[in-house]
CSV table of C-alpha atoms in Angstrom, one decimal:
chain,number,residue,atom,x,y,z
A,1,MET,CA,88.8,107.0,122.8
A,2,THR,CA,91.9,108.4,124.6
A,3,GLN,CA,93.0,111.6,123.0
A,4,PRO,CA,96.5,111.5,121.5
A,5,ALA,CA,99.3,113.6,123.0
A,6,ALA,CA,99.9,117.0,121.5
A,7,PRO,CA,102.8,116.2,119.0
A,8,ILE,CA,101.2,113.0,117.7
A,9,ALA,CA,97.8,114.9,117.5
A,10,ALA,CA,99.4,117.6,115.4
A,11,VAL,CA,100.9,114.9,113.0
A,12,LEU,CA,97.5,113.2,112.8
A,13,GLU,CA,95.7,116.4,111.9
A,14,GLN,CA,98.4,117.3,109.3
A,15,LEU,CA,98.4,113.9,107.6
A,16,ARG,CA,94.6,113.5,107.6
A,17,SER,CA,94.3,116.8,105.7
A,18,ALA,CA,97.0,115.8,103.2
A,19,LEU,CA,96.5,112.1,102.5
A,20,ALA,CA,93.6,110.3,101.0
A,21,PRO,CA,90.8,109.0,103.2
A,22,GLY,CA,91.7,105.7,104.9
A,23,ARG,CA,95.5,106.2,104.7
A,24,VAL,CA,95.9,107.3,108.3
A,25,ILE,CA,94.8,104.8,111.0
A,26,ASP,CA,94.3,105.8,114.7
A,27,ASP,CA,91.6,103.3,115.7
A,28,PRO,CA,93.1,101.3,118.6
A,29,THR,CA,91.6,98.0,117.3
A,30,GLN,CA,93.2,98.5,113.9
A,31,LEU,CA,96.5,99.7,115.4
A,32,ALA,CA,96.8,96.5,117.4
A,33,THR,CA,97.2,94.5,114.2
A,34,TYR,CA,100.6,96.2,113.7
A,35,ASP,CA,102.1,95.7,117.1
A,36,CYS,CA,104.9,93.4,116.1
A,37,ASP,CA,106.9,91.9,113.2
A,38,GLY,CA,107.9,88.3,112.9
A,39,LEU,CA,109.4,88.3,116.4
A,40,LEU,CA,106.2,87.8,118.2
A,41,HIS,CA,107.4,88.2,121.8
A,42,TYR,CA,108.1,91.9,121.4
A,43,ARG,CA,104.9,93.9,121.0
A,44,VAL,CA,104.3,97.7,120.9
A,45,THR,CA,101.1,99.4,119.6
A,46,PRO,CA,101.9,102.5,117.5
A,47,ALA,CA,100.2,105.8,118.0
A,48,LEU,CA,99.4,106.1,114.3
A,49,VAL,CA,99.7,104.0,111.1
A,50,VAL,CA,100.2,105.6,107.7
A,51,LEU,CA,99.5,103.4,104.6
A,52,ALA,CA,102.0,104.8,102.1
A,53,HIS,CA,101.3,104.3,98.4
A,54,ASP,CA,104.1,106.4,96.9
A,55,ALA,CA,107.2,108.5,97.7
A,56,ASP,CA,105.1,111.6,98.2
A,57,ASP,CA,103.1,109.9,101.0
A,58,VAL,CA,106.4,108.9,102.7
A,59,ARG,CA,107.8,112.4,102.4
A,60,LEU,CA,104.7,114.0,103.8
A,61,ALA,CA,104.6,111.7,106.8
A,62,VAL,CA,108.3,112.0,107.5
A,63,ARG,CA,108.2,115.8,107.2
A,64,ALA,CA,105.3,115.9,109.6
A,65,CYS,CA,107.2,113.7,112.1
A,66,ALA,CA,110.3,115.8,111.8
A,67,GLN,CA,108.4,119.0,112.3
A,68,HIS,CA,106.8,117.8,115.5
A,69,GLY,CA,109.6,115.6,116.8
A,70,VAL,CA,107.6,112.4,116.5
A,71,PRO,CA,109.5,109.1,115.9
A,72,PHE,CA,108.7,106.9,112.9
A,73,VAL,CA,109.3,103.3,111.8
A,74,ALA,CA,109.0,101.8,108.3
A,75,ARG,CA,107.4,98.4,107.9
A,76,GLY,CA,107.1,96.1,104.8
A,77,SER,CA,105.4,92.8,105.2
A,78,GLY,CA,106.4,92.4,108.8
A,79,THR,CA,108.4,89.2,108.4
A,80,GLY,CA,111.6,90.4,110.1
A,81,LEU,CA,112.9,88.3,113.0
A,82,SER,CA,114.8,90.8,115.1
A,83,GLY,CA,112.1,93.3,116.0
A,84,GLY,CA,113.5,95.8,113.5
A,85,ALA,CA,110.0,97.0,112.5
A,86,LEU,CA,108.7,97.1,116.1
A,87,PRO,CA,106.6,100.3,116.3
A,88,HIS,CA,107.2,103.2,118.7
A,89,ALA,CA,104.4,103.7,121.2
A,90,ASP,CA,104.4,107.5,120.6
A,91,GLY,CA,105.3,107.3,117.0
A,92,VAL,CA,104.1,106.7,113.4
A,93,LEU,CA,104.4,103.4,111.6
A,94,LEU,CA,104.7,103.8,107.9
A,95,VAL,CA,103.4,100.7,106.2
A,96,MET,CA,105.1,100.3,102.8
A,97,SER,CA,103.5,97.1,101.6
A,98,GLY,CA,101.0,98.9,99.3
A,99,PHE,CA,103.8,100.6,97.4
A,100,ARG,CA,104.6,97.8,95.0
A,101,ALA,CA,105.2,98.6,91.4
A,102,ILE,CA,108.1,97.2,89.3
A,103,THR,CA,108.6,100.5,87.4
A,104,ALA,CA,111.4,99.4,85.0
A,105,VAL,CA,113.2,96.3,83.8
A,106,SER,CA,116.3,96.4,81.6
A,107,ALA,CA,117.5,92.9,81.0
A,108,ARG,CA,120.3,94.1,78.7
A,109,ASP,CA,121.6,96.3,81.6
A,110,GLN,CA,120.9,93.6,84.2
A,111,ARG,CA,118.8,95.9,86.4
A,112,ALA,CA,115.3,96.6,87.5
A,113,VAL,CA,113.8,99.6,89.4
A,114,VAL,CA,111.2,98.6,92.0
A,115,ASP,CA,109.1,100.1,94.7
A,116,PRO,CA,110.0,99.1,98.3
A,117,GLY,CA,106.8,97.2,98.8
A,118,VAL,CA,107.5,94.8,95.9
A,119,ILE,CA,107.6,91.2,97.0
A,120,ASN,CA,111.1,89.6,96.7
A,121,LEU,CA,109.9,86.7,94.5
A,122,ASP,CA,107.9,88.9,92.2
A,123,VAL,CA,111.1,90.5,90.9
A,124,SER,CA,112.3,87.1,89.6
A,125,ALA,CA,108.8,86.1,88.4
A,126,ARG,CA,108.9,89.3,86.2
A,127,THR,CA,112.4,88.9,84.9
A,128,ARG,CA,112.9,85.1,84.5
A,129,PRO,CA,111.2,85.1,81.0
A,130,GLU,CA,114.1,87.4,79.9
A,131,GLY,CA,116.7,85.0,81.4
A,132,TYR,CA,117.4,86.9,84.7
A,133,TYR,CA,116.4,86.7,88.3
A,134,PHE,CA,116.9,88.5,91.7
A,135,ALA,CA,119.4,86.4,93.6
A,136,PRO,CA,118.8,87.2,97.3
A,137,ASP,CA,116.3,84.6,98.5
A,138,PRO,CA,115.3,84.8,102.2
A,139,SER,CA,113.0,81.9,103.4
A,140,SER,CA,110.2,84.4,103.5
A,141,GLN,CA,110.7,85.5,99.9
A,142,GLN,CA,107.1,84.7,98.9
A,143,VAL,CA,106.0,87.5,101.2
A,144,CYS,CA,108.9,89.7,102.3
A,145,THR,CA,109.5,93.0,100.5
A,146,ILE,CA,112.5,94.5,98.8
A,147,GLY,CA,112.5,97.5,101.1
A,148,GLY,CA,112.8,95.1,104.1
A,149,ASN,CA,115.5,93.2,102.3
A,150,VAL,CA,117.5,96.5,101.9
A,151,ALA,CA,116.9,97.6,105.5
A,152,GLU,CA,118.2,94.3,106.9
A,153,ASN,CA,120.7,93.4,104.2
A,154,SER,CA,118.9,90.1,103.8
A,155,GLY,CA,120.6,86.9,102.7
A,156,GLY,CA,119.1,83.5,102.1
A,157,ALA,CA,120.2,80.0,101.1
A,158,HIS,CA,122.0,81.1,98.0
A,159,CYS,CA,124.0,84.0,99.5
A,160,LEU,CA,127.0,81.6,99.9
A,161,LYS,CA,127.7,82.1,96.2
A,162,TYR,CA,125.8,85.2,95.3
A,163,GLY,CA,126.2,87.4,98.4
A,164,PHE,CA,123.7,89.4,100.5
A,165,THR,CA,121.3,92.1,99.3
A,166,ALA,CA,124.0,94.8,99.4
A,167,ALA,CA,125.7,93.1,96.5
A,168,HIS,CA,122.5,93.4,94.4
A,169,VAL,CA,121.5,97.0,95.0
A,170,LEU,CA,122.9,99.6,92.6
A,171,ALA,CA,121.0,102.7,93.7
A,172,ALA,CA,118.1,103.8,96.0
A,173,ASP,CA,115.9,106.9,96.3
A,174,ILE,CA,115.8,107.8,100.0
A,175,VAL,CA,113.6,110.0,102.2
A,176,LEU,CA,115.9,111.3,104.9
A,177,PRO,CA,114.6,111.7,108.5
A,178,ASP,CA,114.1,115.4,107.9
A,179,GLY,CA,111.9,114.7,104.8
A,180,GLU,CA,114.5,115.5,102.2
A,181,ARG,CA,114.7,113.2,99.2
A,182,ILE,CA,118.1,112.1,97.9
A,183,THR,CA,119.5,109.4,95.6
A,184,LEU,CA,122.3,107.1,96.8
A,185,GLY,CA,124.4,105.0,94.4
A,186,THR,CA,124.4,104.9,90.6
A,187,THR,CA,123.7,102.6,87.8
A,188,ALA,CA,127.4,102.9,86.8
A,189,PRO,CA,129.3,99.7,87.4
A,190,ASP,CA,132.0,101.2,89.6
A,191,ALA,CA,131.2,104.7,90.8
A,192,PRO,CA,133.9,106.8,92.6
A,193,GLY,CA,133.5,108.3,96.0
A,194,TYR,CA,132.4,106.9,99.4
A,195,ASP,CA,130.0,104.0,99.4
A,196,VAL,CA,127.2,105.8,101.2
A,197,LEU,CA,124.7,103.4,99.7
A,198,GLY,CA,126.6,100.6,101.4
A,199,ALA,CA,126.1,102.3,104.7
A,200,PHE,CA,122.4,102.6,104.1
A,201,VAL,CA,121.8,99.0,103.1
A,202,GLY,CA,121.6,97.0,106.3
A,203,SER,CA,121.1,100.1,108.5
A,204,GLU,CA,117.7,98.7,109.7
A,205,GLY,CA,115.7,101.9,109.0
A,206,THR,CA,117.8,104.1,111.3
A,207,LEU,CA,119.1,106.3,108.4
A,208,GLY,CA,115.9,106.9,106.5
A,209,ILE,CA,113.4,105.1,104.2
A,210,ALA,CA,114.0,103.8,100.7
A,211,THR,CA,111.2,104.8,98.3
A,212,SER,CA,112.7,103.2,95.1
A,213,VAL,CA,115.4,100.6,94.7
A,214,THR,CA,117.5,99.8,91.6
A,215,VAL,CA,118.4,96.1,91.9
A,216,ARG,CA,121.0,94.1,90.0
A,217,LEU,CA,119.7,91.1,88.1
A,218,THR,CA,121.6,87.9,87.8
A,219,ARG,CA,121.7,85.7,84.7
A,220,THR,CA,119.8,82.5,85.0
A,221,PRO,CA,122.4,79.7,85.1
A,222,ALA,CA,122.6,77.2,82.3
A,223,ALA,CA,122.4,74.2,84.7
A,224,VAL,CA,121.2,73.7,88.2
A,225,GLU,CA,121.7,70.4,90.1
A,226,THR,CA,120.2,69.8,93.6
A,227,PHE,CA,120.8,66.8,95.8
A,228,LEU,CA,119.8,65.7,99.3
A,229,VAL,CA,122.2,63.8,101.5
A,230,GLY,CA,121.4,61.8,104.7
A,231,PHE,CA,124.0,61.5,107.5
A,232,ALA,CA,124.0,59.8,110.9
A,233,ASP,CA,124.8,63.0,112.7
A,234,THR,CA,125.7,66.6,112.4
A,235,ASP,CA,129.5,66.0,112.8
A,236,SER,CA,129.5,63.9,109.6
A,237,ALA,CA,127.5,66.4,107.8
A,238,GLY,CA,129.7,69.2,109.0
A,239,ALA,CA,132.8,67.3,107.8
A,240,ALA,CA,131.3,67.0,104.3
A,241,VAL,CA,130.6,70.7,104.2
A,242,SER,CA,134.2,71.5,105.1
A,243,ALA,CA,135.5,69.0,102.5
A,244,ILE,CA,133.4,70.4,99.7
A,245,ILE,CA,134.3,74.1,100.4
A,246,GLY,CA,138.0,73.1,101.1
A,247,ALA,CA,138.1,71.5,97.6
A,248,GLY,CA,137.4,74.8,96.0
A,249,ILE,CA,133.8,74.0,95.2
A,250,VAL,CA,131.4,76.9,95.9
A,251,PRO,CA,127.9,75.6,95.8
A,252,ALA,CA,125.0,78.0,95.2
A,253,ALA,CA,123.7,76.7,98.5
A,254,ILE,CA,124.6,74.1,101.1
A,255,GLU,CA,122.0,73.9,103.9
A,256,MET,CA,121.9,71.6,107.0
A,257,MET,CA,119.1,70.5,109.2
A,258,ASP,CA,119.4,68.3,112.3
A,259,ALA,CA,117.1,65.5,113.5
A,260,LEU,CA,114.7,67.8,115.4
A,261,ALA,CA,114.4,70.2,112.5
A,262,ILE,CA,113.8,67.2,110.2
A,263,GLU,CA,111.1,65.9,112.5
A,264,ALA,CA,109.3,69.3,112.4
A,265,ALA,CA,109.5,69.5,108.6
A,266,GLU,CA,108.1,66.0,108.2
A,267,ALA,CA,105.2,66.9,110.5
A,268,ALA,CA,104.5,70.1,108.6
A,269,VAL,CA,105.0,69.3,104.9
A,270,ALA,CA,105.8,65.5,104.7
A,271,CYS,CA,109.1,66.3,102.9
A,272,ASN,CA,110.2,62.6,103.0
A,273,TYR,CA,113.8,63.2,104.0
A,274,PRO,CA,116.0,60.1,104.5
A,275,ALA,CA,114.6,57.9,107.3
A,276,GLY,CA,116.7,57.8,110.5
A,277,ALA,CA,118.9,60.7,109.5
A,278,GLY,CA,120.6,62.7,112.3
A,279,ALA,CA,121.3,65.4,109.8
A,280,VAL,CA,120.7,66.2,106.2
A,281,LEU,CA,122.4,68.5,103.7
A,282,VAL,CA,120.6,70.2,100.8
A,283,VAL,CA,123.3,71.0,98.2
A,284,GLU,CA,122.7,73.0,95.1
A,285,LEU,CA,125.3,73.8,92.4
A,286,ASP,CA,124.7,76.0,89.3
A,287,GLY,CA,126.6,77.4,86.4
A,288,PRO,CA,127.8,76.0,83.0
A,289,SER,CA,126.6,72.5,82.4
A,290,ASP,CA,130.0,70.7,82.2
A,291,GLU,CA,131.3,72.5,85.3
A,292,VAL,CA,128.2,71.7,87.3
A,293,ALA,CA,128.4,68.0,86.3
A,294,ALA,CA,132.0,67.8,87.5
A,295,GLU,CA,131.3,69.6,90.7
A,296,VAL,CA,128.3,67.4,91.5
A,297,ALA,CA,130.4,64.3,91.1
A,298,ALA,CA,133.1,65.7,93.4
A,299,ALA,CA,130.7,66.9,96.0
A,300,GLU,CA,128.8,63.6,96.1
A,301,GLN,CA,132.2,61.8,96.7
A,302,HIS,CA,133.1,64.2,99.5
A,303,CYS,CA,129.7,63.3,101.1
A,304,ARG,CA,130.3,59.6,100.8
A,305,ASP,CA,133.8,60.0,102.3
A,306,ALA,CA,132.2,61.8,105.3
A,307,GLY,CA,129.8,58.9,105.9
A,308,ALA,CA,126.6,59.8,103.9
A,309,PHE,CA,124.2,56.8,103.8
A,310,GLU,CA,121.9,58.2,101.2
A,311,ILE,CA,122.2,60.7,98.3
A,312,ARG,CA,119.1,61.7,96.4
A,313,VAL,CA,119.6,63.7,93.2
A,314,ALA,CA,116.7,65.8,91.9
A,315,ALA,CA,115.8,64.6,88.3
A,316,ASN,CA,113.6,67.6,87.5
A,317,ASP,CA,112.3,70.9,88.9
A,318,GLU,CA,109.4,69.1,90.7
A,319,GLU,CA,111.9,67.0,92.6
A,320,ARG,CA,114.1,70.0,93.3
A,321,GLN,CA,111.2,71.8,94.8
A,322,ALA,CA,110.3,68.8,96.9
A,323,ILE,CA,113.8,68.7,98.3
A,324,TRP,CA,113.7,72.4,99.1
A,325,ARG,CA,110.2,72.3,100.6
A,326,GLY,CA,111.4,70.9,103.9
A,327,ARG,CA,114.2,73.4,104.3
A,328,LYS,CA,112.0,76.4,103.3
A,329,SER,CA,109.3,75.4,105.8
A,330,ALA,CA,111.6,74.8,108.7
A,331,PHE,CA,111.0,78.0,110.8
A,332,ALA,CA,107.2,77.7,110.7
A,333,ALA,CA,107.3,73.9,110.9
A,334,VAL,CA,108.7,73.8,114.4
A,335,GLY,CA,105.2,75.0,115.5
A,336,ARG,CA,104.1,71.4,114.9
A,337,ILE,CA,106.4,70.1,117.6
A,338,SER,CA,106.5,73.0,120.1
A,339,PRO,CA,103.9,75.6,121.1
A,340,ASP,CA,106.5,78.4,121.3
A,341,TYR,CA,110.0,79.0,119.9
A,342,ILE,CA,112.6,81.7,119.5
A,343,VAL,CA,114.4,81.9,116.1
A,344,GLN,CA,118.1,82.8,116.7
A,345,ASP,CA,120.6,84.0,114.1
A,346,GLY,CA,124.4,83.9,114.6
A,347,VAL,CA,127.5,83.2,112.7
A,348,ILE,CA,130.6,81.0,113.4
A,349,PRO,CA,133.5,79.8,111.3
A,350,ARG,CA,132.2,76.7,109.5
A,351,THR,CA,135.1,74.6,110.8
A,352,ALA,CA,133.7,75.2,114.3
A,353,LEU,CA,130.3,73.7,113.5
A,354,PRO,CA,130.8,70.3,115.3
A,355,GLU,CA,132.1,71.9,118.5
A,356,VAL,CA,129.5,74.6,118.6
A,357,LEU,CA,126.6,72.3,117.9
A,358,ARG,CA,127.7,70.0,120.7
A,359,SER,CA,128.0,73.0,123.1
A,360,MET,CA,124.6,74.2,122.0
A,361,ALA,CA,123.0,70.9,122.8
A,362,GLU,CA,124.6,70.9,126.2
A,363,LEU,CA,123.5,74.4,127.1
A,364,ALA,CA,120.0,73.5,126.0
A,365,ARG,CA,120.0,70.4,128.2
A,366,GLU,CA,121.2,72.5,131.2
A,367,ARG,CA,118.3,74.9,130.8
A,368,GLY,CA,115.6,72.3,130.1
A,369,VAL,CA,114.8,73.4,126.6
A,370,ARG,CA,115.3,71.9,123.1
A,371,VAL,CA,117.1,73.4,120.1
A,372,ALA,CA,116.4,72.5,116.5
A,373,ASN,CA,119.1,73.5,114.1
A,374,VAL,CA,118.6,74.8,110.5
A,375,PHE,CA,121.4,76.8,108.9
A,376,HIS,CA,123.4,77.9,106.0
A,377,ALA,CA,126.2,75.5,106.5
A,378,GLY,CA,128.5,76.8,103.8
A,379,ASP,CA,129.1,80.2,105.5
A,380,GLY,CA,128.4,79.2,109.2
A,381,ASN,CA,125.2,81.2,109.5
A,382,LEU,CA,123.3,79.4,112.2
A,383,HIS,CA,119.5,79.6,112.8
A,384,PRO,CA,118.9,77.7,116.0
A,385,LEU,CA,115.3,77.4,117.0
A,386,VAL,CA,114.9,77.3,120.8
A,387,LEU,CA,111.7,75.4,121.6
A,388,PHE,CA,109.7,75.9,124.8
A,389,ASP,CA,106.2,76.0,126.3
A,390,GLU,CA,105.3,79.4,127.7
A,391,ARG,CA,102.6,77.8,129.7
A,392,VAL,CA,105.2,76.0,131.8
A,393,PRO,CA,106.5,78.4,134.5
A,394,GLY,CA,110.1,79.4,133.9
A,395,GLN,CA,110.4,77.9,130.4
A,396,ALA,CA,110.2,81.3,128.6
A,397,ALA,CA,113.0,82.7,130.7
A,398,ALA,CA,115.0,79.6,130.2
A,399,ALA,CA,114.6,79.8,126.4
A,400,GLU,CA,115.6,83.5,126.5
A,401,ASP,CA,118.7,82.6,128.5
A,402,ALA,CA,119.6,79.8,126.1
A,403,SER,CA,119.1,82.1,123.1
A,404,GLY,CA,121.5,84.6,124.6
A,405,ALA,CA,124.0,81.9,125.5
A,406,ILE,CA,124.0,80.7,121.9
A,407,LEU,CA,125.1,84.2,120.8
A,408,ASP,CA,127.8,84.2,123.4
A,409,LEU,CA,129.0,80.8,122.0
A,410,CYS,CA,129.1,82.3,118.5
A,411,LEU,CA,131.3,85.2,119.8
A,412,GLU,CA,133.6,82.9,121.7
A,413,HIS,CA,134.4,81.1,118.4
A,414,GLY,CA,135.1,84.3,116.5
A,415,GLY,CA,131.7,84.7,115.0
A,416,SER,CA,128.9,87.3,115.0
A,417,ILE,CA,125.6,87.9,116.8
A,418,THR,CA,123.7,88.1,113.5
A,419,GLY,CA,124.2,86.9,110.0
A,420,GLU,CA,121.1,88.2,108.1
A,421,HIS,CA,118.2,88.8,110.5
A,422,GLY,CA,119.6,92.1,111.8
A,423,VAL,CA,120.0,93.5,115.3
A,424,GLY,CA,116.7,95.3,115.7
A,425,ALA,CA,115.3,95.5,119.2
A,426,ASP,CA,116.1,91.9,120.0
A,427,LYS,CA,119.9,92.0,119.9
A,428,ALA,CA,120.8,95.6,120.8
A,429,LYS,CA,121.8,94.5,124.3
A,430,HIS,CA,124.3,92.1,122.8
A,431,MET,CA,126.1,94.7,120.7
A,432,PRO,CA,128.6,95.7,123.4
A,433,LYS,CA,129.8,92.1,123.6
A,434,MET,CA,130.9,92.3,120.0
A,435,PHE,CA,132.0,95.9,119.7
A,436,THR,CA,133.9,98.3,121.9
A,437,ALA,CA,132.3,101.5,123.2
A,438,GLU,CA,134.5,103.4,120.7
A,439,ASP,CA,133.2,101.2,117.8
A,440,LEU,CA,129.6,101.8,118.8
A,441,GLY,CA,130.3,105.5,119.2
A,442,THR,CA,131.7,105.8,115.7
A,443,MET,CA,128.7,103.9,114.3
A,444,GLN,CA,126.3,106.3,116.1
A,445,LEU,CA,128.2,109.3,114.5
A,446,VAL,CA,127.1,107.9,111.1
A,447,ARG,CA,123.5,107.6,112.3
A,448,CYS,CA,123.7,111.2,113.6
A,449,ALA,CA,124.9,112.4,110.2
A,450,PHE,CA,121.7,111.1,108.7
A,451,ASP,CA,119.3,111.6,111.7
A,452,PRO,CA,120.5,114.3,114.1
A,453,THR,CA,117.2,114.3,116.0
A,454,GLY,CA,117.1,110.5,116.4
A,455,ILE,CA,113.5,110.0,115.2
A,456,SER,CA,114.2,107.3,112.5
A,457,ASN,CA,113.5,103.9,114.0
A,458,PRO,CA,114.8,104.8,117.4
A,459,GLY,CA,115.7,102.1,120.0
A,460,LYS,CA,117.0,99.7,117.4
A,461,VAL,CA,120.6,98.4,116.8
A,462,PHE,CA,122.3,100.5,119.6
A,463,PRO,CA,121.8,99.5,123.3
A,464,THR,CA,122.0,103.2,124.4
A,465,PRO,CA,121.2,106.1,122.1
A,466,ARG,CA,123.8,108.8,121.6
A,467,LEU,CA,122.8,112.4,121.6
A,468,CYS,CA,124.0,113.8,118.2
A,469,GLY,CA,126.7,116.4,118.7
A,470,GLU,CA,128.1,114.8,121.9
A,471,VAL,CA,131.7,113.8,121.7
A,472,PRO,CA,132.3,110.0,121.9
A,473,GLY,CA,134.1,108.8,125.0
A,474,LYS,CA,133.7,107.4,128.5
A,475,ARG,CA,131.0,108.9,130.8
A,476,SER,CA,131.3,109.3,134.6
A,477,ALA,CA,127.6,109.9,135.0
A,478,ALA,CA,124.4,108.5,133.4
A,479,HIS,CA,123.7,109.3,129.8
A,480,PRO,CA,121.1,112.0,129.6
A,481,VAL,CA,118.8,109.6,127.7
A,482,GLN,CA,119.3,107.0,130.4
A,483,ALA,CA,118.6,109.5,133.1
A,484,ALA,CA,115.3,110.5,131.4
A,485,GLY,CA,114.2,106.9,131.4
A,486,LEU,CA,114.3,106.6,127.6
A,487,GLY,CA,117.2,104.2,127.3
A,488,GLU,CA,119.0,101.5,129.2
A,489,VAL,CA,122.7,100.7,129.5
A,490,PHE,CA,123.5,97.0,129.2
């Protein structure tokens, strides 16, 4: 076995003596199982893996890394789709998935205290008997962790009405990159001072690691109505979305799938969506019973006015789950119709949906690839799936090119390069297209305030790392990190 370099060897020795047997992994075969997250085409094998079971484990590992200048990355279930949990080849990967206790639930106060490795859906399973649930619902909620949701500020189908993870986190215990433990936020409803917790949520692990999270619980609605709508094309479905939102109706969720995404879902889970549909909407409304009944009637009429040829209303929970099954399976389902695919994540104004979808289809044709569209139509958060076959020479490059062009298209229409999947390693090179050098420099000053040595999830979010302490501004020569071969300017 190759001997580790001096800094990582020192961390290995220090952690092996401090942690329980089996908590530190350095066997190359075992390390290889952690070489990527849900974005499979980025792979890096970490130098060490630490299986953290409590806050003390995290603090010990981070302190050892800080002492020896070794980078570290935190990982939950590894479901992220931007390479945010991609390991560092010369660093430590802290695996938090074994750290999963729900330590307190206070329904009267509408909050729960959970470990970062707690599975998203488990919070709701624990609290629903008391009439509450955890609202953020990523498609991976059966396996993704609260710590990962906090790092990425995850959304989900119901974020249109209920907001992203940031709106549901009251406080968090943090291990800073130097190993110090602090608490951000408060259980008070409206605390004074800077919203430092708000900076931490969505920082993608670059500011430290959460070891406990106090989440806000949402009251289970009195009524929930879900219906499936078939349209001839995405233009008609998009017109219905605009009409519903424009009428002042805010559904809990309003999701769209195009014909190719429907084909994949049918192949995977036999969801029995309307035959011949060029697009479907999954619409869900919740709230007081009378209000929901009135809004359902109005939303259905808007769909008919936009050209809907079939509307199927769920009569019970079983039928509701059947409607959602196709949408929830969509990302994995495309594996049934394509050997390889790239999941993209961008945002546009919802009024631009028809034009952007047409442009997306055109750019895909030009590059010889296909794009299946699944997205949160209510807030314009697109999830195009670029389909290709890596065995065909040039197709992987064409798919990457199409994926980048889709993000450019989002920006051209006043949107964003990410809605909920994060920037990670995958989109760092696109950040200068959305932000000025001054904007990026200011963001990095925040990172430097938390992590002056740059060891917490380095190489993510920013295309070129800034040396903490340097003054933001234009450079006439190469950045020192670029000159050393550790970073790249895009």
